[in-house]
XYZ file of C-alpha atoms in Angstrom:
631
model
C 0.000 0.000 0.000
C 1.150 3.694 -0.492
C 2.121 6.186 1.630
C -1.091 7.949 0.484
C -3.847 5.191 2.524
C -1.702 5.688 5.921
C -1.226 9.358 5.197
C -5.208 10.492 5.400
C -6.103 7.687 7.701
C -4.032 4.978 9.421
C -6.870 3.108 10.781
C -8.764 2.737 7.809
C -5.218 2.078 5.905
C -4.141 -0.828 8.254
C -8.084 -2.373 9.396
C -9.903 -0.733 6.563
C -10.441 -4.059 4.134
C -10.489 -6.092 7.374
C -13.338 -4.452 8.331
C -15.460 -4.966 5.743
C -15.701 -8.544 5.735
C -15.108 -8.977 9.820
C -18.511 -10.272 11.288
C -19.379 -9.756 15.181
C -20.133 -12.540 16.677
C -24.157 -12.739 17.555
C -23.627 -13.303 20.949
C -20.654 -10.586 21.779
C -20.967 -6.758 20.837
C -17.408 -6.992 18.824
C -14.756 -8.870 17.181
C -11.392 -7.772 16.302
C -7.952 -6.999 18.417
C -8.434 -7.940 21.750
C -11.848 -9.780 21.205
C -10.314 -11.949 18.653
C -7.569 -13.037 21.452
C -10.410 -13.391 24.243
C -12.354 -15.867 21.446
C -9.311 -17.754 21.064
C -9.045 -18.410 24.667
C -12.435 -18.951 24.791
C -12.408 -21.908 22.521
C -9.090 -23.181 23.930
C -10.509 -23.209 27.350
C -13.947 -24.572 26.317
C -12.722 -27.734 24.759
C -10.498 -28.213 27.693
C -12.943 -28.233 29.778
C -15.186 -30.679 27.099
C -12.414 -33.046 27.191
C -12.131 -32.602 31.254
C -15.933 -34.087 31.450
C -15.573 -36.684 28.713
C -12.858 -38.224 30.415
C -9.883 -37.309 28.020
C -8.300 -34.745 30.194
C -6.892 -34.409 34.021
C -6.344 -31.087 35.498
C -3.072 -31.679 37.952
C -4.330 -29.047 40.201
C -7.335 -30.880 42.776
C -8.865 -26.942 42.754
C -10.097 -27.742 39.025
C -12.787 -30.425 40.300
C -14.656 -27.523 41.986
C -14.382 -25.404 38.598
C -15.873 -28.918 36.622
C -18.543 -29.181 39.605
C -19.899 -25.973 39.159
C -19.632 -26.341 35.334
C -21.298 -29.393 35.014
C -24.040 -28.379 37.399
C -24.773 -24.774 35.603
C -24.460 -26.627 32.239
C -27.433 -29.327 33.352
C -30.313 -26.938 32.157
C -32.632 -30.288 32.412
C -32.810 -29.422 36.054
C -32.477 -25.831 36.213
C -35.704 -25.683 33.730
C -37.197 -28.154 36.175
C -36.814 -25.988 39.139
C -38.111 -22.587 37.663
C -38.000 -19.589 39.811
C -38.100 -22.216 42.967
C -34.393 -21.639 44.254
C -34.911 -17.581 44.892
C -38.506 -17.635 45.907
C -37.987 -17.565 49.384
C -35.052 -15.232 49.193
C -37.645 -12.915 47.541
C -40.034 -13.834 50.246
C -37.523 -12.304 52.620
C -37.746 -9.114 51.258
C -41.539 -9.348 50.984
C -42.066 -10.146 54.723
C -40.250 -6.367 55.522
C -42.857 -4.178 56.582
C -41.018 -0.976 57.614
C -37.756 0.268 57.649
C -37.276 -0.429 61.130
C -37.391 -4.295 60.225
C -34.409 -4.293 58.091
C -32.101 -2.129 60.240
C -33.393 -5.013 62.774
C -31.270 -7.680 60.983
C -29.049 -5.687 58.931
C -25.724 -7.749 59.384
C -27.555 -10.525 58.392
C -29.218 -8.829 55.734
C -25.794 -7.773 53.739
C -24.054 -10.921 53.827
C -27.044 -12.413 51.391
C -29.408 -9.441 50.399
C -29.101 -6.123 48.285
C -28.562 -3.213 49.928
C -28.516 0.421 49.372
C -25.009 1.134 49.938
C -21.867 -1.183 49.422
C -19.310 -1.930 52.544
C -15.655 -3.245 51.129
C -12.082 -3.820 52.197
C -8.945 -2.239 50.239
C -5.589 -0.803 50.634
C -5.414 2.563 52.605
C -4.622 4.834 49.598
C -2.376 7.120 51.571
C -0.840 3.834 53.704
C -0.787 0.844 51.299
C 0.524 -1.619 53.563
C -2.509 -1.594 55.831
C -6.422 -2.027 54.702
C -9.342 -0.415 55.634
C -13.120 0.288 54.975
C -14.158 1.877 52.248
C -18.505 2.986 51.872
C -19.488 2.802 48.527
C -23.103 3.919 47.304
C -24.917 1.630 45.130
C -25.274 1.146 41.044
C -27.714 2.807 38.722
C -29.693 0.816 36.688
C -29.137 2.795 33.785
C -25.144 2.683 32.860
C -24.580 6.384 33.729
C -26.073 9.558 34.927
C -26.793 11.589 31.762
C -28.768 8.915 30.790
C -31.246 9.829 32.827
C -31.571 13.563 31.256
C -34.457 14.733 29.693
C -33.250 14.777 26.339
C -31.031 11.830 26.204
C -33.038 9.505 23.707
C -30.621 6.702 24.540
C -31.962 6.805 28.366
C -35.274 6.828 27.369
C -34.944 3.944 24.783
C -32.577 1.853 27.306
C -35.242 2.640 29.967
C -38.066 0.951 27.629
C -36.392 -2.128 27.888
C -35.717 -2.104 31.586
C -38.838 -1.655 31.904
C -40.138 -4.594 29.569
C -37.640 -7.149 30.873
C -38.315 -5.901 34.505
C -42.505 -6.675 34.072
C -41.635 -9.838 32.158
C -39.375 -11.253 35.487
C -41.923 -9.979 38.145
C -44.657 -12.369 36.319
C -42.552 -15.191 35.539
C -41.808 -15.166 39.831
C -45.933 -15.042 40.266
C -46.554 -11.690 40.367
C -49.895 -10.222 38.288
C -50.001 -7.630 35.759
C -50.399 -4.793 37.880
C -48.234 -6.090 41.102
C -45.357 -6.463 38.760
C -46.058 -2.876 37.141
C -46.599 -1.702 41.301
C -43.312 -2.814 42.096
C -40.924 -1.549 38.833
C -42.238 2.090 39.058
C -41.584 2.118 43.243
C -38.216 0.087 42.731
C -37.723 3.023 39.413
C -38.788 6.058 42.542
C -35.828 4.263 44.025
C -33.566 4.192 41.486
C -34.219 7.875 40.316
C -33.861 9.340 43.675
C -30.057 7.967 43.355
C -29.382 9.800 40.749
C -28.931 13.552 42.025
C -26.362 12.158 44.626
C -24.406 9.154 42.945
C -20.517 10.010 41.392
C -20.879 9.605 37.169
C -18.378 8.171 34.734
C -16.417 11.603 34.325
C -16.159 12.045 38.139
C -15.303 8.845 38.862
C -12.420 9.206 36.219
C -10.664 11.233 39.074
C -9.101 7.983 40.821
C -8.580 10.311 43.591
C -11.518 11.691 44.217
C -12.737 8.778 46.441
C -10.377 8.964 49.085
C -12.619 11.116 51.629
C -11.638 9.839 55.002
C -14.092 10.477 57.919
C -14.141 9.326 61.193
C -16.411 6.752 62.938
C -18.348 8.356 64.397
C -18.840 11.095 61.253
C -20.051 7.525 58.946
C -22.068 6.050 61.860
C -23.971 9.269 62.122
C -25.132 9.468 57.955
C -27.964 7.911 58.604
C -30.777 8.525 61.226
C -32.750 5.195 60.146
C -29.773 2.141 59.751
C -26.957 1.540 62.421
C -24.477 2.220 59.800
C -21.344 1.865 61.957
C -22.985 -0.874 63.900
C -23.174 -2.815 60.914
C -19.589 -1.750 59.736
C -18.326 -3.346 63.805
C -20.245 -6.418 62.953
C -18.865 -7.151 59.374
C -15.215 -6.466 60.927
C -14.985 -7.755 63.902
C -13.789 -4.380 65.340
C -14.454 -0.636 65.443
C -12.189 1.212 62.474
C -11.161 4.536 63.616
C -12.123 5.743 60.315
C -14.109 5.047 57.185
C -13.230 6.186 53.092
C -16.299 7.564 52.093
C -16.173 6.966 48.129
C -18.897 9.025 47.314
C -19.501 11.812 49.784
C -22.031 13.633 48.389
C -24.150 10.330 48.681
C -23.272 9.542 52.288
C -23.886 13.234 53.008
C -27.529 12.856 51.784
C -28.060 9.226 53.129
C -31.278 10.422 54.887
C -32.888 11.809 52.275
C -32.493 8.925 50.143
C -33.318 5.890 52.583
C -36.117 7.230 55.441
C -39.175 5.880 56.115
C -41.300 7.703 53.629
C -39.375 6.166 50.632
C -39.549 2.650 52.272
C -41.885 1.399 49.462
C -39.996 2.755 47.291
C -36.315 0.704 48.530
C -38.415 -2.404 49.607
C -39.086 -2.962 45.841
C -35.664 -1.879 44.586
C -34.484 -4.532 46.801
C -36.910 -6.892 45.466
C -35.822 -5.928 41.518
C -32.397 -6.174 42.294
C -32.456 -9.421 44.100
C -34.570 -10.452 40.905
C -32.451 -9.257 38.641
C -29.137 -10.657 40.024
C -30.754 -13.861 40.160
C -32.204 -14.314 36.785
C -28.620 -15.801 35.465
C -28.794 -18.536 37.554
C -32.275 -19.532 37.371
C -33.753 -21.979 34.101
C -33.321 -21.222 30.352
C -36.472 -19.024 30.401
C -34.977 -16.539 33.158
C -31.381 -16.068 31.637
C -32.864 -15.161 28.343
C -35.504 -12.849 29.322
C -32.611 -11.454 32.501
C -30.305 -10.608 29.544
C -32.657 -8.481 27.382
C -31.145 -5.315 28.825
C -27.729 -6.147 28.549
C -27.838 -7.000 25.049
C -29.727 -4.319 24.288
C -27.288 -2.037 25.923
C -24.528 -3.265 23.765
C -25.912 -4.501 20.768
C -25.680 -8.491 20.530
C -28.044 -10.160 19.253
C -28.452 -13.081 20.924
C -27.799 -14.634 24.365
C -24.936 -16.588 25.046
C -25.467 -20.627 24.530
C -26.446 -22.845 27.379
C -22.798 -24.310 27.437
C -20.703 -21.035 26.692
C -22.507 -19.655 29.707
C -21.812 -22.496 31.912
C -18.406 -22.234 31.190
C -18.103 -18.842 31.632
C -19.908 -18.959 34.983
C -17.101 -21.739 36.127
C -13.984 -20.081 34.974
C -15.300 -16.557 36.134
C -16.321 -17.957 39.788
C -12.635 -19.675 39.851
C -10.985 -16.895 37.819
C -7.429 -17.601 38.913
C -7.509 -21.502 39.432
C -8.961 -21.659 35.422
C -5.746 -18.639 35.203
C -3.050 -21.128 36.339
C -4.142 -23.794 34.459
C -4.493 -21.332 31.026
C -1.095 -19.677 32.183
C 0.978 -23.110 32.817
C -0.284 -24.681 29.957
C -0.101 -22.289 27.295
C 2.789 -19.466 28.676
C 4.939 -21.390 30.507
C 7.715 -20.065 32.463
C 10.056 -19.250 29.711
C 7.494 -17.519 27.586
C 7.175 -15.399 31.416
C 10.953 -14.359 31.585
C 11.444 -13.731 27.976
C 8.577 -10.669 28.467
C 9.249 -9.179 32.221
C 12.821 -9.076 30.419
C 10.928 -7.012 27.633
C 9.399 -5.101 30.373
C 12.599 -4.193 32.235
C 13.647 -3.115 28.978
C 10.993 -0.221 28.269
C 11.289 0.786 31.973
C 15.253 1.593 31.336
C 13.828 3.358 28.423
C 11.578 5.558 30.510
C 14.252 6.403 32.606
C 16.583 7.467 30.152
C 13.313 9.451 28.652
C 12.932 10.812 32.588
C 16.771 12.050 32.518
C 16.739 13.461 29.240
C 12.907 15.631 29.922
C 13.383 19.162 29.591
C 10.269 20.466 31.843
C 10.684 18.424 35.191
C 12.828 19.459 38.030
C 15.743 17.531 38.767
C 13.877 16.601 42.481
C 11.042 15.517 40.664
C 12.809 13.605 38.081
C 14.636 12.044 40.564
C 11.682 10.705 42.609
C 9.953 9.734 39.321
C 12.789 7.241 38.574
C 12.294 6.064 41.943
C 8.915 5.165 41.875
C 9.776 3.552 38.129
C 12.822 1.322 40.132
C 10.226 0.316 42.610
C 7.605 -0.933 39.934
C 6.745 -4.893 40.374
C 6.504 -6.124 37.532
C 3.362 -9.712 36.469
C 3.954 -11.359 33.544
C 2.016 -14.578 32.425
C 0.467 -15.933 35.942
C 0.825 -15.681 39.618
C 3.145 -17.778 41.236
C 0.739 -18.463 44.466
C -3.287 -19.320 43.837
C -5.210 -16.721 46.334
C -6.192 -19.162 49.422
C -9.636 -18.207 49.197
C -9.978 -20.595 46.425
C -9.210 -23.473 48.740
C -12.250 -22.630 51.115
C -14.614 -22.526 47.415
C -16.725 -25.611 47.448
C -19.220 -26.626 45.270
C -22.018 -29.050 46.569
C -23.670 -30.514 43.439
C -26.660 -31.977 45.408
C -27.932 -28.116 45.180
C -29.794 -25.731 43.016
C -27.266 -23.635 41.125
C -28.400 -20.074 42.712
C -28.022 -22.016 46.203
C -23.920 -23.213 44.939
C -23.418 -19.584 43.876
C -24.996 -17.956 46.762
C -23.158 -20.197 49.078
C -19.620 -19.157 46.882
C -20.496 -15.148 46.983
C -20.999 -15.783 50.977
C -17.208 -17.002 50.701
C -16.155 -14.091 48.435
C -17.739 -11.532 51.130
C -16.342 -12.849 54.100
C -12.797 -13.148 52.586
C -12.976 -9.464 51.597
C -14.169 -8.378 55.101
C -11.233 -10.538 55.991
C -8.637 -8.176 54.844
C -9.414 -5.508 57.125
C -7.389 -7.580 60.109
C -4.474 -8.663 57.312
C -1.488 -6.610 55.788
C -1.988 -5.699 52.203
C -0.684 -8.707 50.079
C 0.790 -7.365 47.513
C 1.416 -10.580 45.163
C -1.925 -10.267 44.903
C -3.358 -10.153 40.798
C -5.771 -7.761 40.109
C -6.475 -10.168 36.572
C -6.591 -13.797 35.999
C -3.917 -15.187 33.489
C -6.529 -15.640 30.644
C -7.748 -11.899 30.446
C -6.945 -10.615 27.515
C -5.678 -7.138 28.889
C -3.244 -5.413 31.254
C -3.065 -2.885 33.892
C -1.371 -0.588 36.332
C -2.351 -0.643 40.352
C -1.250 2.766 41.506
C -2.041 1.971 45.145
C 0.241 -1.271 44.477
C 2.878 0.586 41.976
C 2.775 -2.876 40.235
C 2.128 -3.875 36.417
C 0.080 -6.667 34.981
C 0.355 -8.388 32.068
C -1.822 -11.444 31.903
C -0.776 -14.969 29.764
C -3.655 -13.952 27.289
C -2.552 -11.060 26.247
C 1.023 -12.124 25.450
C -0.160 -13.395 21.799
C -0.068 -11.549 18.036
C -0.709 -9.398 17.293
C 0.833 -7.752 20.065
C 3.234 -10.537 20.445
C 4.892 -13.357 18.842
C 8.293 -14.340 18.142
C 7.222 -14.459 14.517
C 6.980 -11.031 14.687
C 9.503 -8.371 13.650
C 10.935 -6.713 17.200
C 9.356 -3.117 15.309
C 5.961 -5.090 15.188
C 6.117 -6.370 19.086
C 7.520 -2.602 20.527
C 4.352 -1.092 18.421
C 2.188 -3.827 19.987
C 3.067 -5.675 23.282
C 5.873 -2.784 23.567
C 3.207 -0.224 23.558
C 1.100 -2.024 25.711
C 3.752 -2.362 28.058
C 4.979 1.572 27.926
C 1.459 1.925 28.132
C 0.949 0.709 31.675
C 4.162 2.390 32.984
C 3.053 5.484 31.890
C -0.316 5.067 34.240
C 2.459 5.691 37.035
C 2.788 8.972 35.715
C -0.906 10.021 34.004
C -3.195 12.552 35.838
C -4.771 9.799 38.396
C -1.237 7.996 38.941
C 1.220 11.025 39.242
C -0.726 10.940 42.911
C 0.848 8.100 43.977
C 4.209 7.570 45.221
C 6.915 4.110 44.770
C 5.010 2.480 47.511
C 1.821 3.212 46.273
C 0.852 5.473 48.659
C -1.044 8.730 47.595
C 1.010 11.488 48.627
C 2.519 14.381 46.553
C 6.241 13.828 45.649
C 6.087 16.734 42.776
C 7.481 20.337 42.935
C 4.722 22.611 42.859
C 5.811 24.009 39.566
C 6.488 20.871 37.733
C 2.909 19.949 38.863
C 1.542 22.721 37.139
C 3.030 22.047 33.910
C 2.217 18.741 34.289
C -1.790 19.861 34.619
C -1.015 22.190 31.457
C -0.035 19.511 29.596
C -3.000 16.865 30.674
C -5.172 19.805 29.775
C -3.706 19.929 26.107
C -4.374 15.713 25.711
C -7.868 16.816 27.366
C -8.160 19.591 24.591
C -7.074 17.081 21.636
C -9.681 14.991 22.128
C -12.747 17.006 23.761
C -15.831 17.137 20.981
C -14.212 14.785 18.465
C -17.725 13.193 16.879
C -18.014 9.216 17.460
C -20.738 7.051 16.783
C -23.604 9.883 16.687
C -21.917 11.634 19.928
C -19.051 13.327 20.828
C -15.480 12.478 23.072
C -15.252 13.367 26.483
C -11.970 14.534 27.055
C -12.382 14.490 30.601
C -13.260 11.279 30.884
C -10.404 9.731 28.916
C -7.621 11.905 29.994
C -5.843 9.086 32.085
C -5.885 5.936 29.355
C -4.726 8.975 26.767
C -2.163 10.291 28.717
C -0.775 6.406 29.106
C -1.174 5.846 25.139
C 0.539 8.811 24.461
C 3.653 7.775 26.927
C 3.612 4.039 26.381
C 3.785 4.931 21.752
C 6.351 7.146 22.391
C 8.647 5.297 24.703
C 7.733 2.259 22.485
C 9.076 4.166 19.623
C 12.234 5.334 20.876
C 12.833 1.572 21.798
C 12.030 0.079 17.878
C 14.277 3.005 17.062
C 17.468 2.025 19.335
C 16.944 -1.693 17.520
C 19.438 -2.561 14.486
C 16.412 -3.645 12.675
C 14.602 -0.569 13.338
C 11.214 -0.325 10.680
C 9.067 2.549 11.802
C 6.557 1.385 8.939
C 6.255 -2.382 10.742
C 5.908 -0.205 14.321
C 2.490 2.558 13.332
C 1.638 0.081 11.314
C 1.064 -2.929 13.910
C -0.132 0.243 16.466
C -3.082 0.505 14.477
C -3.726 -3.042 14.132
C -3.759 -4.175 17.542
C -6.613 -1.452 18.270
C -8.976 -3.067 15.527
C -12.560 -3.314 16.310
C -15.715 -3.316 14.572
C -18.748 -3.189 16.944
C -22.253 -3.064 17.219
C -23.358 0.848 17.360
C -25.081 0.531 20.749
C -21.435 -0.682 22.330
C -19.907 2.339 20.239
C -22.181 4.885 22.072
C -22.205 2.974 25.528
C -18.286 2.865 25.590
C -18.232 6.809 24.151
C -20.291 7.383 27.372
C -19.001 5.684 30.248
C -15.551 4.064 29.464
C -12.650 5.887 30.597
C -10.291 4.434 27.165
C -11.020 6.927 23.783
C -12.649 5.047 21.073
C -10.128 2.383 19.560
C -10.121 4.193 16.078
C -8.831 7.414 17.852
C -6.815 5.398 20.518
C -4.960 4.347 16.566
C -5.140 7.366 14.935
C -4.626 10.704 17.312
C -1.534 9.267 19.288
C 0.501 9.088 16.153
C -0.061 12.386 14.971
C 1.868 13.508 17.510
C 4.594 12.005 16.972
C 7.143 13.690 14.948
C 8.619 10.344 13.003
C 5.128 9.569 12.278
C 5.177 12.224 9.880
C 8.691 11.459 8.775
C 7.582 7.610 8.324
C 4.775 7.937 6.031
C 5.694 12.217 4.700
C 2.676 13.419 5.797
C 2.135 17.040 5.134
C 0.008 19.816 5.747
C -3.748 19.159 4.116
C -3.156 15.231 4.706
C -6.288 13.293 7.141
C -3.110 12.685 9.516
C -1.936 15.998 9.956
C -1.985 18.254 12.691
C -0.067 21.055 13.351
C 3.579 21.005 15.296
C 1.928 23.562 17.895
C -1.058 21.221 18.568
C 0.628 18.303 19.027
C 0.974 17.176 22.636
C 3.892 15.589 24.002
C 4.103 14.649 27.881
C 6.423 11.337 28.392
């Protein structure tokens, strides 16, 4: 192909015939780039676990006969069809039988461990002292996907509310409710919902990482609400009193008592009712996991539900995440595959230090703590070398229902997490499972993940050109270190601890700069709506870092080809999709659209525009004064 093609639009130039014949799978929303890797594992994984049940496999590790338990059970649909809405009618009963408000706050403890509630309790890391954990309040989900979909004018809201609504009335009947109790108890449980909305965080503030570190004291949290024994319940799930609380979303908390009081009971009782519906439906016969997933296709576009045995298999490996991760990692990585990479990691973090000595706008203080937090990264590649021990107190009794097996395995996921709060932080922890097709960056952890799954072409092979690795896996890689140093990250010090280790000057250049990648891609039209800068500052700031680092390590190669490096940039972020996943990730996902993730990055890049002589009046082009450079 020409210069011409990559000069007006690399995207189209590199994916453009691709796309046209590419077909999305009817059960997923997309195909391409990362999906394609997650269906490979998928069907890798899936015939494994075929060949486990005929007889033709053995997993070494004794954890995998839970993982085949619970498969085979969710898989036997004979008896899930058999059993109906039976398992969860006397959970639902439960929440029928509450006549006040007065009656839950009565059994409250008891009430969270197995019941919805309208605020979340969890264990974490102390962001400002990462070696201990503590509680963090958290205020419950939407059941729209964000707040502005609940504006008066968003036709998406209204359209997405529709079907809420229709899959909400079909549930409520199929559990024995009439007509009009059904329709009595979606518009109080919708009163609920709505009343969240003024006070809940959205997408674009919870974008600021930060922003949910509002420590109060015990006494302050205990005293949010007038009607529930908050801190009560908070001694109870502990086992101690906490001499503080992080309140994640303080304007909720603040407002507790306006939202949950006596008057609105009606209103939460069937909200609690919905959700524990709702939740439920996946886990319940044929006829309750296709109606339960009307929404979620709807919200992002595929057509049709999973099948009975993909969904078993994903309810397995997803309940056992990192005992199915071992297995996937071992057998398919290996340990050689694992030392070859982290050495291909250590590699682009010399290169960011080098970048770090060689920056012309930071301080030499600030430098020189930056290049201490990059010496103190830990670095995952491929698959833990310890399975969490939570996994060995995960049983599965197959004599029960399925929604009683995974009732009984959330109970065990709870009480682990409350847990925590009298261990030190364990920082081997993985914050993925070793068939995720992704990677990541833990700023309260200052570590770097790259799952097994990921480690395949296009973004890596040893078929592949070292150029066509550094503009895939090499990227990816930069990518992730450059999270230690994007507008959430830059908060965080080697140890993980929030605290503030820039000069106050370089700080404000540093904003200035964030606020130009902000700038770049604020308004840009997508999929019939427009780019929030805002909300995708962080992941751009990281792409921007992790292409240009990438570069300058293709370019210190022998073998350098700058072509083979843009070129495999663009393919790894491939993706066609369904338009309702286009607009739902435009709205809520904190990563730009993939075709701009491909396409903006370069342009500001100066050997870009040496590599393919793009000039002024060229699709590609954008001015040297425009183009943003931070790492």
């Amino acid at each position: 192909m020409d210069n011409n093609a990559y000069r007006q639009d690399l995207y189209q130039a590199v994916n453009g015939a691709w796309e046209k014949t590419a077909v999305i799978p009817s059960d997923k929303p997309t195909t391409g780039g990362f999906a394609d890797l997650a269906d490979g594992v998928e069907k890798q994984l899936m015939q494994d676990f075929a060949d486990a049940q005929a007889g033709k496999k053995k997993f070494e590790n004794p954890l995998m006969s839970e993982v085949m338990k619970l498969y085979r059970v969710a898989q036997d649909f004979d008896k899930r069809d058999q059993l109906g809405a039976k398992p969860v009618l006397p959970d639902l009963a439960k929440i029928e039988q509450l006549t006040q408000l007065s009656d839950l706050q009565a059994q409250l403890t008891a009430w969270y461990r197995e019941f919805p509630t309208p605020f979340g309790i969890q264990v974490d890391a102390d962001m400002k002292d990462t070696a201990v954990n503590v509680v963090y309040a958290f205020a419950p989900s939407l059941f729209l996907p964000d707040k502005p979909y609940y504006d008066a004018d968003n036709e998406n809201g209204k359209q997405l509310l529709t079907i809420f609504k229709d899959m909400s009335l079909k549930l409520l009947t199929m559990v024995g409710k009439t007509e009009a109790e059904a329709k009595t108890i979606l518009d109080h449980a919708l009163a609920f919902d709505r009343s969240l909305v003024p006070y809940v965080k959205s997408a674009e503030e919870w974008a600021d990482y930060t922003s949910m570190y509002n420590p109060e004291t015990f006494t302050t949290f205990s005293h949010y609400s007038s009607n529930l024994a908050l801190g009560q319940l908070v001694q109870d799930l502990v086992a101690d009193t906490p001499e503080r609380v992080i309140v994640a979303e303080l304007r909720f908390f603040e407002n507790f008592d306006k939202i949950v009081n006596p008057a609105a009971f009606a209103d939460l009782k069937a909200w609690l009712y919905l959700n524990k519906l709702l939740s439920s439906a996946n886990v319940l016969s044929e006829d309750f996991r296709q109606v339960g997933g009307t929404y979620n296709r709807a919200l992002s576009g595929s057509k049709e539900a999973m099948s009975q045995i993909k969904s078993a298999y994903y309810l397995a490996s997803n309940r056992f995440s990192q005992v199915v991760g071992d297995y996937y990692g071992k057998t398919y990585f290996g340990d050689a595959a694992r030392q070859d990479v982290k050495q291909m990691v250590e590699k682009m973090i010399d290169v960011y230090k080098k970048r770090l000595h060689a920056n012309n706008w930071l301080s030499q203080a600030t430098k020189e703590k930056a290049i201490l937090k990059l010496n103190k990264i830990v670095i995952k590649v491929g698959y833990p070398d310890q399975i969490k021990p939570i996994y060995e107190k995960m049983h599965v009794d197959d004599t029960k229902s399925l929604y009683e097996i995974v009732k009984a395995l959330n109970a065990v996921v709870l009480q682990d997490n409350l847990d925590k709060y009298h261990r030190p932080v364990d920082r081997t922890e993985w914050g993925m499972p070793a068939q995720m097709v992704n990677a990541m960056y833990d700023p309260s952890r200052n570590d770097i993940t790259f799952p097994a799954a990921i480690l395949q072409a296009p973004f890596y092979s040893l078929a592949q050109s070292d150029s066509q690795n550094y503009g895939g896996i090499g990227a990816v890689i930069a990518h992730e270190i450059s999270h230690a140093f994007d507008n959430n990250g830059a908060k965080f010090d080697e140890f993980g601890n929030m605290n503030n280790w820039w000069t106050d000057e370089d700080y404000q250049i540093f904003k200035q700069l964030t606020q130009a990648m902000i700038d770049e891609f604020d308004g840009i039209e997508f999929a019939g709506g427009k780019v929030n800068g805002k909300l995708v500052v962080s992941e751009n700031v990281a792409d921007a870092g992790g292409l240009s680092c990438a570069l300058e390590a293709t370019k210190a190669e022998a073998d350098a080809d700058l072509r083979a490096f843009f070129i495999n940039w663009a393919r790894i972020w491939r993706m066609k999709a369904t338009e309702q996943y286009k607009q739902l990730r435009l709205a809520t996902d904190v990563h730009a659209p993939n075709v701009l993730r491909a396409n903006v990055q370069p342009k500001n890049l100066d050997d870009f525009y040496a590599t393919f002589d793009v000039q002024p009046g060229d699709g590609m082009y954008l001015d040297p004064d425009k183009r943003v450079k931070i790492w």
